[in-house]
Amino acid sequence: MSKPDRNAKLLATAMEEGLISPILSFSDLTAIPMTNLQDAPDAIAAATHQRLDRTSKLAMAELLEGLGDTPKNAELAEAVARGVPLALIEEALQQDRGFEALADAFRNAAIEAAAPPACRVAETANVSEINDIRRAGVGALIENTPAPAADDSAMAVDLARFVTPDGLEIDVLDDLCGAALDAHGPKLIFVPCGLSAAMMGLGLAYSLDKADAVIALLKLIESIATGSSFTKKHAAILDLETRPARPSKREISLAFAPLSTRALSEFQPTTLSLRPMSTLIEAIEGDQPNLHLMARIGLSRTAPATLPALLTEIDAAADLELMPHFGGDVLRTRGFSTQAIDKVKSALGEGLPLNAAFSRWVLGDDIISNDLRLAPESFDADGRALLKSIGFSKREIAEAEEAMDGRPEKLASAALDAAALTQVLNSEETLTLAKTIQKTCGVPVILSSATTPDLNVEELLQTNVSAWLPALDTELDRLTADRMTHIAALAEDLMAEDAAPQTIFEAPSGVSRTRLPDRRKGYIQKATVGGHKVYLHTGEFDDGSIGEIFIDMHKEGAAFRSLMNNFAIAVSLGLQYGVPLEEYVDAFVFTRFEPAGEVTGNDQITRATSILDYIFRELAVSYLAREDLAELGDVTHDGLGRGLEDGIEKSHAQPLPDEAAHLISRGYSRGQIPDNIVILNKKREEREAEREDDQTEASESELAESPSYLSEACTSCGSFTLYQDEADGDIVCDTCGQVGKVEASE
């Protein structure tokens, strides 16, 4: 096998095993935008443009997806009327795959947008200016020391992967460095990863107090990579042998830098940059927690006697049967079936905490309601409440949580601390260690807020350590956030209404629907029932009778609001088809369900057993004069009173006249003239006078048209309806029609 082939095979195997990353340019391997740095104003403008472009493309994709695969012309016309650009529909019709293809194109274009702009922070910039830049969607590079060249080949190496129970695999690392340099030379940037884990595997603590050990390990890595000597001073710290320098040194340099998304998609190191290990437990063998390999190797070097007991404790902490108070037999006595226990074990094995493992979403409604005889809706995400309901004490639950929630991690941490393998390095100490590495080893360090979340930018500006600070998520101001929440809720309601089936009601024969006028009267009553705000809207026919209702409850869930809206529609249709309001009142008054309780904002009703109880009692009082359903009777219909305190005698309320019924809501006035309304009688008197004149004229006309009857009775029928025809002088009976001379009866 030729040397190039051997090198290619060696590098491919190392990448497959996770020892090294793909060999890329330094700008592609790291997250630092080496070639896209702009001035702050230009970068902010570019970020705004990118954000708007991405948002518009995603919006176009959603519009097209909402039309479906093969919309009809009528549907497209409706979409245009709603605001969908006509040019967009035209373009979609010309695509081979139609609307779906164009939607995919927009979405892919939004996803594959160029990298967000970045800027190089000026030397005079302060923390506030840097934060403003990041909030504008621009990443900031604090370049206190020169970074490696962007085009140089670079390779990330997971140092922890080279640590075995026998020590550091120096020969393997040496071979990989040589193969990478031969294949991608003449220069190579070596980016160390897994430094803290490697320290643990070698039986060394990773802390600022052990900075000399970190420096010694980096000197060893530098010696292997470049061919420089490994001195006696550093070899003594690691308890290793010295290494002489090579005759010809390699052009390999070390640099700490955050890795790019592209690199991390193919390479997952144990730890990144200078970050300590975040967890000492790894899930292996059926999702069961186990001690990290580096922790096991490190303990086997420093405290081998403690390792078997520690592994047993960690394994027991993940076993439901070994948990205190929560064995399978105990759970069965509390009502749990084998199926329910299996669900809990599976959830715990997947890493869910005890509280979530006993929640509704794991157990299911059937198990909670049928087996445990409890209401499922009470335990959506509260497994503790469920456990208390079936007899577990607070202490028992706490002990079980201690055994499950983080106990393996606590056990491992305590054992490593006892073995002097501490992994403690906060952001301030990380910055100090970075300065020490740069000064002692000459290795440039570029920190990142992604790997060092609590990085102190103010202290960073005062050092010679560089840092990459990615853009912050754009924060919405409070007003915009509140409006968006409200808009989203309204949109959800509208979508729910649109999704409701539209059916045409066919009334029984002989029954017709009386439609309300387009401009109609009614009133709005605001009240709170059990702390829940309710708005009742009514619509009336011209005669003042109720014809429709609307019910608004803004703080309820979308499903409940939609249900109340559709209930109001059903009642309104019934009223318009002639169902008496009395029937609804008798059916729904005093129904019991939450929300219920005290009523505020209504002058007649102080308590209600449900929302429907309150609504139909209010309608009964307002439209049916059902004072028996009111609780406060010593007030008038408009709630203003009669001014008894001012010495005005209380009078009986006057019914609403016909003239006022066309203008005043009968429900709002409760069928009576409000205190602040005066009905003038002039127009009424004019109408009554006109009506009397019309009746008089009609009577006179009837009299003029009727003949003058004779005093004699008709001999044929006996009626006194004889009259003399003025034309021929004959005597005619208006009743039977007898004609002729009729002798008068004596």
XYZ file of C-alpha atoms in Angstrom:
746
model
C 0.000 0.000 0.000
C 1.333 3.391 -0.986
C 1.955 6.056 1.626
C -0.879 8.360 0.372
C -3.336 5.461 0.486
C -2.149 4.480 3.953
C -2.543 8.082 5.147
C -6.026 8.376 3.654
C -7.134 5.121 5.283
C -5.672 6.141 8.643
C -7.403 9.532 8.584
C -10.738 8.012 7.509
C -10.606 5.470 10.340
C -9.719 8.172 12.880
C -12.663 10.337 11.728
C -14.989 7.350 11.902
C -13.856 6.601 15.460
C -14.338 10.253 16.500
C -10.666 10.924 17.189
C -10.373 13.801 14.726
C -12.626 16.086 12.738
C -12.673 16.441 8.949
C -9.702 18.464 7.752
C -11.021 21.829 6.560
C -9.780 25.365 6.229
C -9.475 27.180 9.540
C -12.373 29.520 8.601
C -14.659 26.526 7.815
C -13.614 24.488 10.863
C -14.242 27.265 13.369
C -17.267 29.401 14.102
C -15.263 32.599 13.644
C -16.316 34.584 10.527
C -12.816 35.117 9.199
C -13.890 36.378 5.753
C -17.170 38.209 6.447
C -16.203 40.918 8.894
C -17.748 44.392 8.356
C -17.961 47.680 10.156
C -20.698 47.783 12.785
C -23.165 50.066 10.878
C -22.862 48.036 7.661
C -23.195 44.753 9.566
C -26.340 45.948 11.381
C -27.942 47.050 8.095
C -27.083 43.695 6.497
C -28.524 41.802 9.478
C -31.794 43.738 9.224
C -32.016 42.993 5.498
C -31.359 39.281 6.060
C -33.953 39.068 8.814
C -36.653 40.739 6.695
C -35.750 38.619 3.669
C -35.918 35.395 5.669
C -39.216 36.374 7.301
C -40.819 37.270 3.964
C -39.701 33.998 2.350
C -41.082 31.926 5.198
C -44.346 33.912 5.063
C -44.638 33.262 1.312
C -44.032 29.562 1.898
C -46.801 29.426 4.512
C -49.217 31.289 2.215
C -48.589 28.817 -0.607
C -48.811 25.782 1.665
C -52.153 27.059 2.955
C -53.585 26.890 -0.582
C -52.992 23.150 -0.858
C -51.497 21.152 -3.722
C -54.189 21.721 -6.370
C -56.396 24.681 -5.445
C -59.363 25.543 -7.651
C -59.777 28.859 -9.406
C -62.435 29.991 -6.950
C -60.074 29.260 -4.037
C -57.269 31.177 -5.726
C -59.575 34.116 -6.349
C -60.524 34.130 -2.673
C -56.830 34.040 -1.737
C -56.131 37.047 -3.971
C -59.021 38.895 -2.339
C -57.444 38.151 1.076
C -54.151 39.698 -0.002
C -52.071 36.921 -1.613
C -50.022 38.556 -4.393
C -51.328 37.753 -7.859
C -47.761 37.463 -9.182
C -47.048 34.753 -6.591
C -49.982 32.639 -7.793
C -48.931 33.163 -11.417
C -45.419 31.928 -10.636
C -46.757 28.882 -8.763
C -48.991 27.905 -11.705
C -45.939 27.825 -13.970
C -44.030 25.397 -11.712
C -43.955 21.699 -12.584
C -45.022 20.707 -9.075
C -47.230 23.759 -8.627
C -47.695 25.442 -5.308
C -45.843 22.789 -3.332
C -42.664 23.285 -5.375
C -42.699 27.047 -4.973
C -43.338 26.772 -1.229
C -40.357 24.414 -0.896
C -38.214 26.827 -2.892
C -39.082 29.739 -0.601
C -38.481 27.700 2.541
C -35.140 26.346 1.304
C -34.046 29.843 0.311
C -34.865 31.077 3.819
C -32.971 28.212 5.460
C -29.960 28.451 3.157
C -29.523 32.169 3.671
C -26.032 33.545 3.985
C -24.305 33.494 7.337
C -25.325 36.366 9.581
C -23.012 39.350 9.294
C -20.305 39.945 11.839
C -18.104 42.836 12.777
C -14.688 43.314 14.311
C -15.084 45.207 17.573
C -13.194 48.463 17.703
C -10.507 48.814 20.318
C -12.419 51.668 21.949
C -15.723 49.749 22.190
C -17.288 49.189 25.600
C -19.615 46.456 26.887
C -22.797 48.446 26.206
C -21.852 49.073 22.578
C -20.983 45.416 22.059
C -24.339 44.288 23.511
C -26.210 46.731 21.246
C -24.423 45.257 18.234
C -25.296 41.685 19.276
C -28.955 42.560 19.954
C -29.140 43.940 16.409
C -28.406 40.438 15.102
C -24.669 40.886 14.475
C -21.891 38.714 15.896
C -18.928 40.514 17.457
C -15.284 39.424 17.226
C -12.973 40.774 19.917
C -9.600 40.192 18.288
C -7.013 40.964 20.940
C -4.442 38.613 19.374
C -3.954 37.682 15.713
C -5.844 34.545 14.658
C -4.396 31.852 12.358
C -4.724 32.351 8.620
C -8.231 31.637 7.301
C -7.004 29.426 4.413
C -4.659 27.203 6.448
C -5.728 23.564 6.841
C -7.083 22.801 10.294
C -8.025 19.670 12.250
C -9.826 19.368 15.589
C -8.600 16.554 17.839
C -10.445 14.999 20.802
C -7.583 14.434 23.251
C -9.804 12.341 25.546
C -10.163 9.704 22.802
C -6.438 9.035 23.016
C -6.509 8.294 26.778
C -6.622 4.595 27.720
C -6.021 2.717 30.996
C -2.413 2.437 29.831
C -2.013 6.195 29.400
C -1.947 8.566 26.436
C -1.658 6.882 23.017
C 1.252 9.059 21.889
C 2.169 6.940 18.883
C -1.353 7.026 17.429
C -1.536 10.806 17.797
C 1.910 11.135 16.237
C 0.890 9.049 13.224
C -2.311 11.060 12.705
C -0.441 14.371 12.804
C 2.058 13.113 10.225
C -0.661 11.691 7.941
C -2.718 14.894 8.090
C 0.295 17.067 7.334
C 1.347 14.873 4.406
C -2.177 14.922 2.948
C -3.091 18.568 3.609
C 0.252 20.345 4.132
C 2.451 22.205 4.170
C 0.870 23.873 7.241
C -1.696 22.516 9.675
C -3.643 24.102 12.533
C -4.205 21.733 15.445
C -7.399 22.630 17.472
C -7.439 20.694 20.792
C -10.750 19.478 22.224
C -11.555 17.238 25.189
C -8.782 18.798 27.281
C -10.623 18.582 30.618
C -11.773 15.000 29.995
C -8.240 13.977 29.047
C -6.968 15.466 32.315
C -9.497 13.377 34.242
C -8.583 10.210 32.353
C -4.926 10.795 33.200
C -5.835 11.078 36.889
C -5.391 14.865 37.073
C -7.752 17.521 38.378
C -8.969 20.223 36.006
C -8.912 23.471 37.919
C -7.005 26.727 38.087
C -4.896 25.300 40.913
C -3.665 22.623 38.502
C -2.871 25.032 35.666
C 0.709 23.707 35.597
C -0.625 20.233 34.758
C -2.729 21.694 31.929
C 0.331 23.515 30.582
C 2.374 20.305 30.828
C -0.241 18.349 28.862
C -0.354 21.030 26.151
C 3.453 20.981 25.971
C 3.271 17.222 25.463
C 0.683 17.628 22.677
C 2.819 20.328 21.071
C 5.872 18.046 21.255
C 3.978 15.212 19.551
C 2.443 17.455 16.877
C 5.438 19.605 15.979
C 8.350 17.424 16.893
C 9.685 19.812 19.552
C 11.251 18.544 22.765
C 9.278 17.598 25.882
C 11.323 18.877 28.786
C 12.061 17.210 32.086
C 10.176 19.932 33.980
C 6.848 19.194 32.293
C 7.464 15.430 32.110
C 7.805 15.302 35.898
C 4.378 16.915 36.375
C 2.718 14.242 34.233
C 4.982 11.465 35.479
C 6.124 10.746 31.923
C 9.416 10.401 30.119
C 11.043 13.262 28.284
C 11.016 13.478 24.476
C 13.904 14.800 22.388
C 13.241 17.151 19.514
C 12.968 15.830 15.977
C 15.675 16.691 13.479
C 13.073 18.292 11.237
C 10.115 19.915 12.912
C 6.582 19.884 11.462
C 4.762 23.115 10.592
C 1.897 22.405 12.962
C 0.601 25.053 15.338
C -1.996 24.833 18.118
C -4.977 27.153 18.585
C -8.066 27.023 20.798
C -11.195 28.131 18.913
C -14.949 27.382 18.868
C -15.984 24.855 16.232
C -18.450 25.607 13.442
C -21.808 23.930 12.961
C -20.423 22.185 9.888
C -17.568 20.653 11.885
C -19.797 19.623 14.799
C -22.200 17.858 12.429
C -19.456 15.278 11.754
C -17.397 15.520 14.925
C -18.668 15.370 18.524
C -15.767 15.859 20.952
C -16.020 15.003 24.626
C -15.636 18.692 25.613
C -15.098 21.911 23.647
C -12.233 24.384 24.040
C -11.331 24.959 27.731
C -14.761 23.951 29.041
C -14.841 21.413 31.928
C -16.968 18.286 31.683
C -20.635 19.184 32.055
C -21.743 15.680 33.017
C -20.048 12.695 34.547
C -22.823 10.291 33.560
C -23.430 8.887 30.101
C -26.383 6.748 28.989
C -25.298 3.390 27.623
C -26.725 -0.127 27.492
C -30.452 0.446 27.225
C -30.490 4.106 28.364
C -29.256 3.135 31.808
C -26.978 5.769 33.356
C -23.360 4.795 33.716
C -20.179 6.508 34.818
C -18.313 8.305 32.042
C -15.398 6.356 30.576
C -12.864 9.070 31.478
C -14.163 9.138 35.058
C -13.806 5.359 35.316
C -10.270 5.444 33.941
C -9.326 8.333 36.217
C -10.721 6.622 39.339
C -8.999 3.371 38.407
C -5.711 5.321 38.548
C -6.278 7.338 41.735
C -8.885 5.440 43.820
C -9.508 1.987 42.339
C -11.041 0.627 45.537
C -13.987 3.052 45.354
C -14.945 2.306 41.761
C -16.994 -0.957 42.171
C -19.168 0.456 44.960
C -19.723 3.671 43.013
C -20.846 1.807 39.894
C -23.277 -0.257 42.003
C -24.784 2.856 43.592
C -25.227 4.564 40.226
C -26.920 1.509 38.786
C -29.236 1.223 41.797
C -30.228 4.874 41.573
C -31.681 4.266 38.102
C -33.645 1.153 39.033
C -37.271 1.691 40.081
C -37.241 -1.527 42.068
C -34.327 -0.305 44.171
C -35.769 3.139 44.847
C -36.904 3.753 48.423
C -40.698 3.393 48.859
C -41.347 2.955 45.096
C -40.865 -0.713 44.305
C -43.238 -2.475 41.937
C -45.046 -4.277 44.762
C -45.655 -0.987 46.590
C -47.032 0.653 43.462
C -49.341 -2.289 42.796
C -50.856 -1.952 46.265
C -51.581 1.719 45.427
C -53.504 0.820 42.264
C -50.794 0.700 39.574
C -51.113 -2.018 36.959
C -48.176 -3.780 35.340
C -48.726 -1.656 32.239
C -48.516 1.558 34.273
C -45.327 0.421 36.054
C -43.727 -0.421 32.703
C -44.569 3.067 31.413
C -42.945 4.674 34.452
C -39.819 2.518 34.146
C -39.511 3.381 30.458
C -39.865 7.108 31.166
C -37.256 6.999 33.917
C -34.916 5.063 31.642
C -35.231 7.812 29.012
C -34.020 10.360 31.551
C -37.315 11.941 32.651
C -37.458 13.136 36.255
C -39.756 11.479 38.773
C -42.287 14.304 38.564
C -42.689 13.853 34.798
C -42.612 10.041 34.869
C -45.775 9.948 37.030
C -47.605 12.673 35.072
C -50.689 12.418 32.907
C -48.692 12.512 29.664
C -46.795 9.345 30.590
C -49.478 7.300 32.364
C -52.428 8.265 30.154
C -56.017 9.198 31.029
C -57.269 5.594 31.111
C -54.822 4.532 33.823
C -55.413 7.625 35.980
C -59.213 7.572 35.712
C -59.893 3.805 35.635
C -57.084 2.319 37.740
C -56.353 5.167 40.174
C -59.878 6.684 40.223
C -58.547 10.231 39.816
C -59.273 13.146 37.485
C -56.575 13.149 34.737
C -56.767 16.907 34.090
C -55.411 17.588 37.584
C -52.058 15.931 36.835
C -50.996 17.315 33.440
C -47.398 17.878 34.476
C -47.524 17.306 38.216
C -46.587 13.773 39.109
C -45.953 14.783 42.725
C -49.634 15.683 43.191
C -50.643 12.301 41.788
C -48.297 10.468 44.131
C -49.683 12.425 47.106
C -53.232 11.570 46.014
C -52.533 7.838 46.178
C -50.944 7.955 49.619
C -47.226 8.775 49.259
C -45.921 11.262 51.801
C -43.888 14.358 50.990
C -40.813 12.782 52.590
C -41.137 9.568 50.565
C -41.467 11.524 47.322
C -38.438 13.672 48.208
C -36.303 10.607 48.937
C -37.338 9.004 45.662
C -36.534 12.199 43.760
C -33.150 12.333 45.393
C -32.555 8.791 44.224
C -33.603 9.577 40.665
C -33.188 13.255 39.878
C -29.481 13.852 39.560
C -28.405 11.369 42.178
C -26.078 9.447 39.814
C -24.392 12.750 38.951
C -24.083 13.677 42.626
C -22.611 10.291 43.495
C -20.038 10.545 40.705
C -19.105 14.122 41.581
C -18.598 13.249 45.240
C -16.413 10.254 44.370
C -14.237 12.307 41.977
C -13.839 15.110 44.507
C -12.713 12.578 47.083
C -10.186 11.236 44.577
C -8.861 14.772 43.837
C -10.243 14.701 40.272
C -12.267 17.893 40.582
C -13.738 19.492 37.463
C -14.258 23.063 38.689
C -13.606 25.995 36.371
C -15.979 28.964 36.242
C -15.952 31.655 33.533
C -13.563 33.926 35.451
C -11.129 31.054 36.027
C -11.456 30.002 32.382
C -10.369 33.484 31.304
C -7.400 33.352 33.686
C -6.403 29.919 32.355
C -6.654 31.209 28.782
C -4.287 34.072 29.604
C -1.851 31.609 31.201
C -1.924 29.302 28.156
C -1.266 32.181 25.771
C 1.571 33.525 27.877
C 3.268 30.201 28.731
C 2.643 28.099 25.635
C 2.230 30.795 23.000
C -1.011 29.124 21.906
C -3.682 31.627 20.772
C -6.996 31.188 22.565
C -10.294 32.396 21.102
C -13.089 31.947 23.607
C -16.798 31.936 22.772
C -19.924 32.707 24.751
C -21.339 29.475 23.304
C -18.740 27.374 25.183
C -18.270 29.809 28.077
C -21.816 31.087 28.730
C -20.981 33.428 31.631
C -18.017 35.038 29.914
C -17.304 38.448 31.456
C -16.962 40.760 28.460
C -15.733 43.691 30.550
C -12.810 41.662 31.928
C -12.193 40.182 28.492
C -11.625 43.650 27.008
C -8.816 44.182 29.502
C -6.892 41.032 28.487
C -5.064 39.831 25.385
C -7.510 36.916 24.913
C -9.727 37.004 21.834
C -13.389 36.011 21.849
C -16.252 35.378 19.431
C -19.625 36.614 20.691
C -22.518 35.370 18.508
C -25.552 37.559 17.899
C -28.223 37.633 20.559
C -31.840 36.836 19.812
C -33.707 40.020 18.940
C -35.812 40.963 21.952
C -39.377 42.188 21.407
C -40.414 45.177 23.439
C -43.213 44.617 25.952
C -45.903 46.338 23.888
C -45.087 44.348 20.761
C -44.972 41.111 22.724
C -48.390 41.801 24.287
C -49.894 42.660 20.917
C -48.456 39.527 19.306
C -49.918 37.394 22.094
C -53.338 38.962 21.557
C -53.097 38.675 17.766
C -52.138 35.011 18.005
C -55.124 34.324 20.291
C -57.519 36.098 17.939
C -56.082 34.230 14.951
C -56.564 30.965 16.779
C -60.210 31.842 17.417
C -60.754 32.767 13.783
C -59.184 29.539 12.584
C -61.400 27.629 14.970
C -64.456 29.417 13.578
C -63.385 28.737 9.989
C -62.830 25.093 10.800
C -66.336 24.715 12.226
C -68.641 22.874 9.811
C -71.070 25.151 8.004
C -74.440 23.420 7.767
C -77.703 24.721 6.380
C -80.599 24.317 8.792
C -83.867 23.241 7.267
C -86.733 24.356 9.421
C -89.786 22.118 9.873
C -92.699 22.797 7.573
C -94.653 25.843 8.650
C -91.702 27.299 10.607
C -89.677 30.145 9.142
C -86.728 32.101 10.357
C -87.207 35.738 11.303
C -84.021 37.528 10.473
C -82.747 40.452 12.451
C -82.429 43.858 10.789
C -78.950 44.783 9.570
C -78.885 47.742 11.957
C -80.185 46.445 15.255
C -80.522 47.434 18.873
C -79.141 45.636 21.903
C -76.866 46.131 24.864
C -73.536 44.956 26.298
C -73.279 43.772 29.890
C -69.815 43.402 31.415
C -69.409 41.324 34.552
C -67.052 38.893 36.277
C -68.171 35.442 37.393
C -65.842 33.762 39.848
C -63.034 36.066 38.734
C -63.595 35.348 35.018
C -64.562 38.355 32.899
C -67.695 37.872 30.743
C -69.108 40.183 28.073
C -72.747 39.522 27.048
C -73.859 41.155 23.769
C -77.507 41.059 22.633
C -79.280 41.879 19.381
C -82.989 42.762 19.163
C -85.787 42.764 16.604
C -87.565 46.029 15.792
C -90.185 45.286 18.431
C -87.515 44.997 21.141
C -87.594 41.200 21.558
C -84.251 39.406 21.733
C -82.975 37.710 18.592
C -79.320 36.910 19.189
C -76.595 36.783 21.846
C -72.790 36.856 21.831
C -70.579 35.644 24.695
C -66.959 36.836 24.993
C -64.491 35.496 27.598
C -61.068 36.792 26.580
C -58.856 35.038 29.147
C -60.159 31.523 28.584
C -58.584 28.920 26.346
C -59.328 28.868 22.641
C -61.372 25.662 22.860
C -63.604 27.026 25.635
C -64.085 30.367 23.859
C -64.964 28.629 20.604
C -67.428 26.379 22.423
C -69.152 29.400 24.028
C -69.253 31.209 20.664
C -70.895 28.265 18.948
C -73.327 27.839 21.863
C -74.337 31.492 21.449
C -74.884 30.905 17.714
C -77.123 27.912 18.475
C -79.211 29.947 20.947
C -79.477 32.826 18.460
C -80.727 30.516 15.702
C -83.297 29.089 18.080
C -84.573 32.554 19.004
C -84.873 33.498 15.330
C -86.825 30.317 14.596
C -89.313 31.081 17.320
C -88.009 29.226 20.381
C -89.239 31.261 23.379
C -86.566 32.750 25.604
C -88.453 31.210 28.549
C -87.464 27.736 27.330
C -83.758 28.603 27.397
C -84.119 30.208 30.819
C -85.817 27.132 32.282
C -83.180 24.841 30.722
C -79.985 26.643 31.767
C -80.717 28.603 34.940
C -78.953 27.118 38.000
C -76.706 24.789 35.982
C -73.519 24.055 37.921
C -69.953 24.075 36.564
C -66.822 26.206 36.856
C -66.259 29.120 36.652
C -68.850 30.016 39.284
C -69.156 32.129 42.394
C -69.394 35.832 43.087
C -70.671 38.133 40.318
C -69.420 41.706 40.093
C -70.463 44.377 37.599
C -74.155 43.407 37.451
C -76.736 45.432 39.386
C -79.228 42.572 39.788
C -77.181 39.380 40.170
C -74.528 38.847 42.846
C -73.775 35.103 42.583
C -74.015 32.481 39.870
C -73.591 28.722 39.784
C -72.076 28.830 36.263
C -71.545 31.095 33.280
C -74.790 29.875 31.692
C -76.684 30.439 34.946
C -75.514 34.049 35.033
C -76.216 34.706 31.309
C -79.780 33.385 31.246
C -80.690 34.966 34.592
C -79.489 38.284 33.178
C -81.575 37.758 30.019
C -84.612 36.705 32.052
C -84.415 39.835 34.205
C -83.873 42.134 31.218
C -86.333 40.696 28.676
C -88.859 38.665 30.697
C -89.150 40.849 33.811
C -88.297 37.792 35.935
C -87.586 39.669 39.148
C -87.658 36.344 40.973
C -84.292 35.517 39.360
C -82.751 38.816 40.478
C -81.075 39.170 43.858
C -81.063 42.954 44.218
C -84.525 44.359 43.903
C -84.227 47.864 45.341
C -82.806 49.402 42.197
C -84.433 50.519 38.960
C -84.008 48.999 35.539
C -81.086 51.216 34.528
C -79.175 50.761 37.768
C -79.207 54.455 38.602
C -81.839 54.430 41.333
C -84.531 57.038 41.882
C -82.607 59.450 44.056
C -84.258 58.610 47.376
C -81.357 60.208 49.181
C -82.238 63.467 47.443
C -85.820 63.408 48.685
C -87.373 62.276 45.421
C -90.185 59.844 45.924
C -89.786 56.510 44.215
C -92.296 56.002 41.447
C -93.502 53.004 39.571
C -91.590 52.364 36.368
C -93.476 53.065 33.150
C -93.612 50.487 30.369
C -91.781 51.242 27.164
C -94.191 52.878 24.624
C -94.258 51.754 21.004
C -92.538 54.908 19.821
C -89.577 54.313 22.130
C -89.330 50.581 21.383
C -87.953 51.331 17.913
C -85.119 53.412 19.332
C -84.321 52.062 22.803
C -83.027 48.609 23.612
C -85.732 46.779 25.542
C -83.094 44.626 27.214
C -80.952 47.550 28.318
C -83.981 49.402 29.715
C -85.519 46.129 30.975
C -88.799 46.972 29.179
C -89.247 50.308 30.947
C -88.511 53.951 30.306
C -85.071 54.808 31.651
C -84.761 57.587 34.150
C -82.909 59.822 31.733
C -85.377 59.447 28.803
C -88.329 61.774 28.199
C -91.067 60.903 25.683
C -92.680 64.037 24.238
C -96.436 63.717 23.615
C -96.805 66.219 20.742
C -96.063 63.758 17.977
C -98.216 61.093 19.638
C -101.188 63.487 19.859
C -100.800 64.425 16.189
C -100.858 60.762 15.221
C -103.930 60.077 17.373
C -105.728 63.112 15.866
C -104.968 61.912 12.352
C -106.234 58.463 13.318
C -109.549 59.920 14.668
C -110.049 62.019 11.501
C -109.556 58.968 9.335
C -112.134 57.041 11.365
C -114.665 59.903 11.103
C -114.241 60.183 7.369
C -114.694 56.456 6.988
C -117.897 56.511 9.015
C -119.334 59.359 6.998
C -118.479 57.606 3.776
C -120.200 54.463 4.925
C -123.258 56.447 5.877
C -123.299 58.208 2.561
C -123.148 54.985 0.644
C -125.853 53.128 2.626
C -129.569 53.569 1.495
C -132.414 55.049 3.646
C -134.481 52.120 4.937
C -138.327 52.307 5.296
C -139.986 51.652 8.621
C -141.946 48.706 7.328
C -140.778 45.072 7.518
C -140.369 42.850 4.491
C -143.284 40.427 4.209
C -140.964 37.844 2.676
C -138.075 37.728 5.196
C -139.297 40.012 7.984
C -136.192 42.276 7.812
C -136.436 46.039 8.191
C -134.270 46.603 5.164
C -136.815 47.920 2.673
C -135.844 50.903 0.603
C -137.315 52.650 -2.420
C -135.333 52.581 -5.623
C -135.045 56.184 -6.808
C -134.787 55.124 -10.445
C -138.121 53.266 -10.955
C -139.839 53.804 -7.607
C -139.978 50.060 -6.745
C -139.708 48.879 -3.178
C -136.653 46.597 -2.758
C -135.555 44.462 0.235
C -131.830 44.831 0.832
C -131.746 41.465 2.621
C -133.638 38.982 0.430
C -133.854 41.016 -2.765
C -137.694 41.006 -2.951
C -138.931 43.608 -5.501
C -142.465 45.014 -5.876
C -145.170 46.794 -4.130
C -145.266 45.660 -0.578
C -148.118 46.508 1.705
C -147.163 47.783 5.037
C -148.064 45.527 7.937
C -150.333 46.756 10.591
